[in-house]
XYZ file of C-alpha atoms in Angstrom:
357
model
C 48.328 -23.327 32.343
C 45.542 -25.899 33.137
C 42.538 -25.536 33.055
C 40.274 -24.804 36.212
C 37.031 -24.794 34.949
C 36.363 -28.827 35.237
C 37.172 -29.107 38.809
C 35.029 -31.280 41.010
C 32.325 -28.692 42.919
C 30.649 -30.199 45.755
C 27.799 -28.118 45.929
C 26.893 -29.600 42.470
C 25.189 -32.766 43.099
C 22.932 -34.942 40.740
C 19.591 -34.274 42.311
C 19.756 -30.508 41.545
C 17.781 -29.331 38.590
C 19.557 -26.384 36.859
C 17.030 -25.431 34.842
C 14.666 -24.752 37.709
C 13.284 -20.734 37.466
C 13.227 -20.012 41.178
C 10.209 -17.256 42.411
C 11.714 -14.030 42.723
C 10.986 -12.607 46.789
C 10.932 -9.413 48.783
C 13.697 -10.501 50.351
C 15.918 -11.247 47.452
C 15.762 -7.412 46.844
C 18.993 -6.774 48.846
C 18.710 -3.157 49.059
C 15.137 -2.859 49.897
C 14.625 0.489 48.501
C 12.044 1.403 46.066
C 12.698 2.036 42.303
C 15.000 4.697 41.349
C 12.207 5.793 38.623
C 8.732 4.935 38.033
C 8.366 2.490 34.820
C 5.553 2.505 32.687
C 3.932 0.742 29.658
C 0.814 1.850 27.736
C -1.313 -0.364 24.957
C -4.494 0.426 23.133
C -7.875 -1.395 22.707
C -10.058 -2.132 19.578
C -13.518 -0.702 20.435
C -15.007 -4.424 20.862
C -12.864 -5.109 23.900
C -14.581 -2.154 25.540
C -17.215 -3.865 27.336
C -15.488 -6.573 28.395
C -12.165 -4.805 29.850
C -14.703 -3.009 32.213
C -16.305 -6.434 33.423
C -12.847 -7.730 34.413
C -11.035 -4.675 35.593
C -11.361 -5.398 38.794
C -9.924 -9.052 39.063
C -6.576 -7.223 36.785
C -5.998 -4.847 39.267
C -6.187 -7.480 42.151
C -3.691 -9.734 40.148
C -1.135 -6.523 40.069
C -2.148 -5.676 42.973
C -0.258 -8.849 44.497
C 3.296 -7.673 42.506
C 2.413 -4.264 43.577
C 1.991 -3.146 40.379
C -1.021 0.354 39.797
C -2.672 0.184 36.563
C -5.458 2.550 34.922
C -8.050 1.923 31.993
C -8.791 4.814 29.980
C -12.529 4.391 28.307
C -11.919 7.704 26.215
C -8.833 7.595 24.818
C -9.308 3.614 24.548
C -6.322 2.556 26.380
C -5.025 0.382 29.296
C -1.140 1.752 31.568
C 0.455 -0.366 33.984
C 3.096 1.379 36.022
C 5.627 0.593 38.909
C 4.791 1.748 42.550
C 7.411 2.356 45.370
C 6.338 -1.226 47.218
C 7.210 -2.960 43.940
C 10.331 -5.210 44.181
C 10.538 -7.384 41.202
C 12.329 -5.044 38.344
C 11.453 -7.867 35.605
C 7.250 -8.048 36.923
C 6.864 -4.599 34.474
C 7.298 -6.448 31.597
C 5.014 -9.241 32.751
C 2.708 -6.635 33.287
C 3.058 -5.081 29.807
C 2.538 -8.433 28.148
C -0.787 -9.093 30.470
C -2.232 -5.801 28.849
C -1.121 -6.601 25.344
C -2.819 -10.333 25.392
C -5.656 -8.721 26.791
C -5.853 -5.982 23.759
C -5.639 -8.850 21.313
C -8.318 -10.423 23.022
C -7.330 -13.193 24.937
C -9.574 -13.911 28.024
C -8.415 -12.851 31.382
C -8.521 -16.421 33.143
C -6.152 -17.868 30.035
C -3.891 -14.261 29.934
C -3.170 -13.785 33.731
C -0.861 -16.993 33.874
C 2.064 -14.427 32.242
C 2.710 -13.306 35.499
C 4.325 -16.914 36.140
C 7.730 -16.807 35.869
C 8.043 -19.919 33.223
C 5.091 -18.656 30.749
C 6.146 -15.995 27.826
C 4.331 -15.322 25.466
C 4.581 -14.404 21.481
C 2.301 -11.991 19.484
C 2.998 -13.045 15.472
C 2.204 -10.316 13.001
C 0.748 -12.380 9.615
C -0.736 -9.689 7.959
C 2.266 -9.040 5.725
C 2.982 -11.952 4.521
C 0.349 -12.608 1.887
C -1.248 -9.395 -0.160
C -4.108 -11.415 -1.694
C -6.668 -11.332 0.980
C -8.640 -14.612 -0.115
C -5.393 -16.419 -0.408
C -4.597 -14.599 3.368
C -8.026 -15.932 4.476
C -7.361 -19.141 3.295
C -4.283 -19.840 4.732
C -4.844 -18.742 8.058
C -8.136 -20.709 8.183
C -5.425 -23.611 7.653
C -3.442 -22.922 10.549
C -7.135 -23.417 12.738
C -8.040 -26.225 10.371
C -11.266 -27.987 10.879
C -13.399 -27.128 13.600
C -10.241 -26.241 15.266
C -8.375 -29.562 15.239
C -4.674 -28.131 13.798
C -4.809 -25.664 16.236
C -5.538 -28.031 19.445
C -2.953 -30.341 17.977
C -0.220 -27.543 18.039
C -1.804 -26.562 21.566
C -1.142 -30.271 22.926
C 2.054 -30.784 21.600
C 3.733 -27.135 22.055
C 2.308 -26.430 25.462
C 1.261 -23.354 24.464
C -2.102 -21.488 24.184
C -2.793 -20.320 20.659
C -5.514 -17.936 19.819
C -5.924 -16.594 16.125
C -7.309 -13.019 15.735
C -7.409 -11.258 12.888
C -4.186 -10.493 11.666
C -2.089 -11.616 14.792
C -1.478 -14.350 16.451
C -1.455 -14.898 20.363
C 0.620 -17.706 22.043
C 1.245 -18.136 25.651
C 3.520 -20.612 26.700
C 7.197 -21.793 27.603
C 10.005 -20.597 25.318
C 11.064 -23.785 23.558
C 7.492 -24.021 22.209
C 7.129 -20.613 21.533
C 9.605 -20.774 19.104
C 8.401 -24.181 17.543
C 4.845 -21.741 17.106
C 6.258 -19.096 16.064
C 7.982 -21.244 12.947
C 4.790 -23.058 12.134
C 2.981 -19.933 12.261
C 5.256 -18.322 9.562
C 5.482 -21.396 7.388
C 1.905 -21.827 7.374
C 1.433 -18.055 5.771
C 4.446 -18.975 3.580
C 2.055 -21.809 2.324
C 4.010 -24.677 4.186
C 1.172 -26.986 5.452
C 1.069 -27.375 9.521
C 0.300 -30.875 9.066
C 4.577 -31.447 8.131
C 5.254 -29.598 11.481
C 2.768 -31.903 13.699
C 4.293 -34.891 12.357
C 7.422 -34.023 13.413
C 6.454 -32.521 16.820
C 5.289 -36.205 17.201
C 8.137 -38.003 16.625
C 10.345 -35.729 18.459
C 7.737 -36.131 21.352
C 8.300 -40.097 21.203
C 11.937 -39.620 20.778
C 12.732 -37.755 23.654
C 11.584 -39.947 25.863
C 14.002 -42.518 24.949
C 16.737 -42.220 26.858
C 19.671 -43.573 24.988
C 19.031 -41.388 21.847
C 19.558 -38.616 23.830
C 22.774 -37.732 22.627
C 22.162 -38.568 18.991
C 20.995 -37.271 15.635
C 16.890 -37.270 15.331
C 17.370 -36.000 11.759
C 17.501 -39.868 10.707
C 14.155 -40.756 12.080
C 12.617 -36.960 10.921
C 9.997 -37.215 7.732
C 11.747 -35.584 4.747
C 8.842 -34.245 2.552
C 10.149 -33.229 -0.979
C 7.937 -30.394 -2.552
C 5.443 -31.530 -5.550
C 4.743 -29.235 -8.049
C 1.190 -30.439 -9.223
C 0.480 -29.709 -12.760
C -2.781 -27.915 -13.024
C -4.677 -27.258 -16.687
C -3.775 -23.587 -17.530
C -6.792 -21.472 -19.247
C -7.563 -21.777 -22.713
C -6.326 -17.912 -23.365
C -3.075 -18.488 -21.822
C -2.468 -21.863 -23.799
C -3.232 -20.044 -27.483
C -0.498 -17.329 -26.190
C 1.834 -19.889 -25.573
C 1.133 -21.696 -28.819
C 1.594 -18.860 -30.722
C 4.986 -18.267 -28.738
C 5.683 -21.838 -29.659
C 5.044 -21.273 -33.419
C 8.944 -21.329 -35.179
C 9.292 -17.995 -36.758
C 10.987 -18.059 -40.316
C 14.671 -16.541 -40.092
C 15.088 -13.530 -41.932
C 18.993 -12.297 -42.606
C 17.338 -8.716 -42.720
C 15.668 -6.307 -40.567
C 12.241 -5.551 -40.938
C 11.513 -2.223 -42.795
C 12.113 1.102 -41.297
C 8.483 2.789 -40.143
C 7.890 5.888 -41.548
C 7.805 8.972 -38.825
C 5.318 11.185 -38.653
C 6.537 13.322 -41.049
C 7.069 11.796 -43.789
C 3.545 10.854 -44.076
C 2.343 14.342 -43.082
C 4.592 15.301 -46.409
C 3.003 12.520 -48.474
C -0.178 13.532 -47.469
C 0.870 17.535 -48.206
C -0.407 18.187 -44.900
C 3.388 19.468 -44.079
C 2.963 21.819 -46.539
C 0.019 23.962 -45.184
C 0.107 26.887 -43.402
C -1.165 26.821 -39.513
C -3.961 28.475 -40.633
C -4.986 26.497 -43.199
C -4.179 22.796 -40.949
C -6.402 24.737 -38.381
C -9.610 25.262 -41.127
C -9.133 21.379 -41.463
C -9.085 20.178 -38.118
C -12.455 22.196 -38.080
C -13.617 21.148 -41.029
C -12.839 17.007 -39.621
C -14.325 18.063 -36.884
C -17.496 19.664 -38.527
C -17.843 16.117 -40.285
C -17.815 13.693 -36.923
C -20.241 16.305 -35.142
C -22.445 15.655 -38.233
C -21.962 11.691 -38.252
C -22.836 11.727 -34.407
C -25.829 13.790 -35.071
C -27.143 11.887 -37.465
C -26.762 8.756 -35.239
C -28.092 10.445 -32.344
C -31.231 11.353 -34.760
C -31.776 7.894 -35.825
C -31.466 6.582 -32.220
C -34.206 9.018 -31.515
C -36.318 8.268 -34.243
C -36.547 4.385 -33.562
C -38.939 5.630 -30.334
C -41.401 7.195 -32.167
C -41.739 4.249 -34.988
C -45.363 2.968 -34.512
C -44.982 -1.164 -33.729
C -46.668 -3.635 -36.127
C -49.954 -4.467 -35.318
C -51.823 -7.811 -36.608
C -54.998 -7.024 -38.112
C -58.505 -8.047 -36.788
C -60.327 -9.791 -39.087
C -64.107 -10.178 -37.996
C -65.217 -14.355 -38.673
C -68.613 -13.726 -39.928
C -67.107 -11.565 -42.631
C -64.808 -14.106 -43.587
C -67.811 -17.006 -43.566
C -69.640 -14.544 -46.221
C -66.569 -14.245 -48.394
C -66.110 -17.938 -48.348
C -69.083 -18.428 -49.490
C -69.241 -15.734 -52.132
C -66.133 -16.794 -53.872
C -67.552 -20.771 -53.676
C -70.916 -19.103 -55.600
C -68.401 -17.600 -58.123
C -66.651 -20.645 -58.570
C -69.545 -22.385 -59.574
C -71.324 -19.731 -61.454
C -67.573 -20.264 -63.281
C -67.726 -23.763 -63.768
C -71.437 -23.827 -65.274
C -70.036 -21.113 -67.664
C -67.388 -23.066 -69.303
C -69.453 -25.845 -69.560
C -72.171 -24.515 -71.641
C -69.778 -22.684 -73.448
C -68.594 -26.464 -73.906
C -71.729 -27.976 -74.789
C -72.146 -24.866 -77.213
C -69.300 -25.892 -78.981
C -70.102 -29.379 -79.434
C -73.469 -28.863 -81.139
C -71.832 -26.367 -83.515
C -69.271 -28.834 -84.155
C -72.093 -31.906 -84.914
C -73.691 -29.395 -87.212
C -71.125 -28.801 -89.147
C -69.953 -32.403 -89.526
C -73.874 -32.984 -90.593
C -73.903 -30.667 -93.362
């Protein structure tokens, strides 16, 4: 049978644009009865976003208020509903509705998060939290995905079309799909330790390439950057290098085992430990025991001791006394030195008498 499917249509012409999200009306609700059942979506708030839900309640519930959609916000229990009404008449405006209250919980600011209503903005909350455990190395790599003074992050913005906003361990886009899910991929690779500066590259060239018409219907892969992974080699610590010298170290081979260790007991029996009675193994633990208490105390004793030890103290010598013993041992001194000479002299005469005789 041929096929039908790639007969000429009429109504197709080349000035239609297929891809075109048309805005859903009242009257494209055929029926024009309310709901069957009332839908409903709750989300909570941090504590932070208290005081600043309550400033800009009032311009939320006059943007549902348009789609006919009632919403509450619940100070005590910390929460925020949205819920259906019997005027509303767009079945897929409840999850737009869901997705304004989320954005707003992760605190995105109302002017930026109210554009989810629009029928060609989704939007994308990525959980990072789980995919690093270290938290420095988790701080670290998410302050790379906002890079310096926000400049990775604006790049992504500009060539994504999406709104990005990184908050703690989330992150909030807002955008069309197809650069939602070029986020959402930079996003993970980024925590996976994948640079974003790879990703912008490319974005760029596939941003130039598109607009060339006649590679349209080829293969960008050609024109892509390939970057090949470098493993850097970093000094190791000095610990880690003497275990792996020691590892290194050739071992001399040995046809035999190593000797059998002894169990515990045989050496109780060499010891003749295994031999006593439990009475008598019981008098020795005391008796060990008896000895360590007596080591410790004497320890403790000495340790005790060494506060009341008097410090050394230089003596005081007075200067005048030291000026008259100076002076008394000079007076001996010579008092000395006239003794041995006369003794001298003495000597001498003594000696010239006898050589006279």
């Amino acid at each position: 049978m041929p096929s039908t499917h790639n007969r000429d249509k009429p109504w197709d012409t080349p000035d239609i644009d297929k891809w075109k999200i048309d805005e859903f009306k009242p009257e494209d609700n055929i029926s024009g009865l309310p709901f069957a059942e009332e839908s409903s979506f709750m989300t909570l708030f941090p504590k932070y976003r208290e005081i600043y839900l309550k400033q800009i309640w009032p311009d939320v519930t006059k943007a549902l208020d348009k789609h006919h959609i009632a919403c509450t916000l619940d100070l005590v229990e910390g929460s925020m509903t949205v819920k259906t009404t019997r005027k509303t008449f767009d079945p897929a405006i409840i999850l737009k509705a869901r997705d304004l209250i989320k954005l707003l919980a992760r605190s995105v600011p109302f002017p930026q998060a109210v554009n989810i209503l629009r029928d060609d903005i989704a939007c994308d909350v990525i959980k990072i939290g789980n995919f690093v455990t270290n938290k420095d190395r988790f701080k670290k790599r998410r302050q790379r995905l906002v890079g310096p003074s926000g400049q990775t992050l604006k790049a992504l913005e500009l060539l994504t079309e999406c709104y990005i906003l990184v908050q703690g361990h989330t992150v909030s886009a807002m955008g069309p799909f197809k650069g939602l899910k070029e986020v959402r991929r930079v996003v993970e690779d980024c925590m996976k330790n994948i640079h974003p500066i790879y990703h912008i590259k490319e974005l760029m060239i596939k941003r130039e390439l598109r607009k060339n018409p006649e590679l349209a219907n080829e293969d960008w892969s050609r024109f892509l950057p390939q970057f090949k992974k470098r493993n850097v080699a970093r000094k190791k610590p000095k610990q880690v290098r003497d275990d792996m010298e020691k590892k290194k170290e050739k071992k001399v081979y040995t046809p035999f085992p190593p000797a059998q260790l002894p169990r515990k007991i045989d050496l109780q029996i060499e010891s003749g430990e295994y031999f006593l009675s439990k009475k008598e193994k019981r008098v020795k633990e005391l008796d060990a025991k008896k000895e360590m208490q007596e080591e410790h105390k004497i320890t403790r004793e000495e340790e005790r001791a060494k506060d009341y030890v008097a410090p050394e103290e230089d003596t005081y010598e007075n200067p005048l006394l030291k000026e008259k013993k100076s002076k008394k041992s000079k007076k001996r001194s010579s008092e000395d030195n006239d003794d041995e000479d006369g003794e001298k002299k003495k000597k001498k005469k003594k000696k010239s008498k006898h050589s006279d005789e």
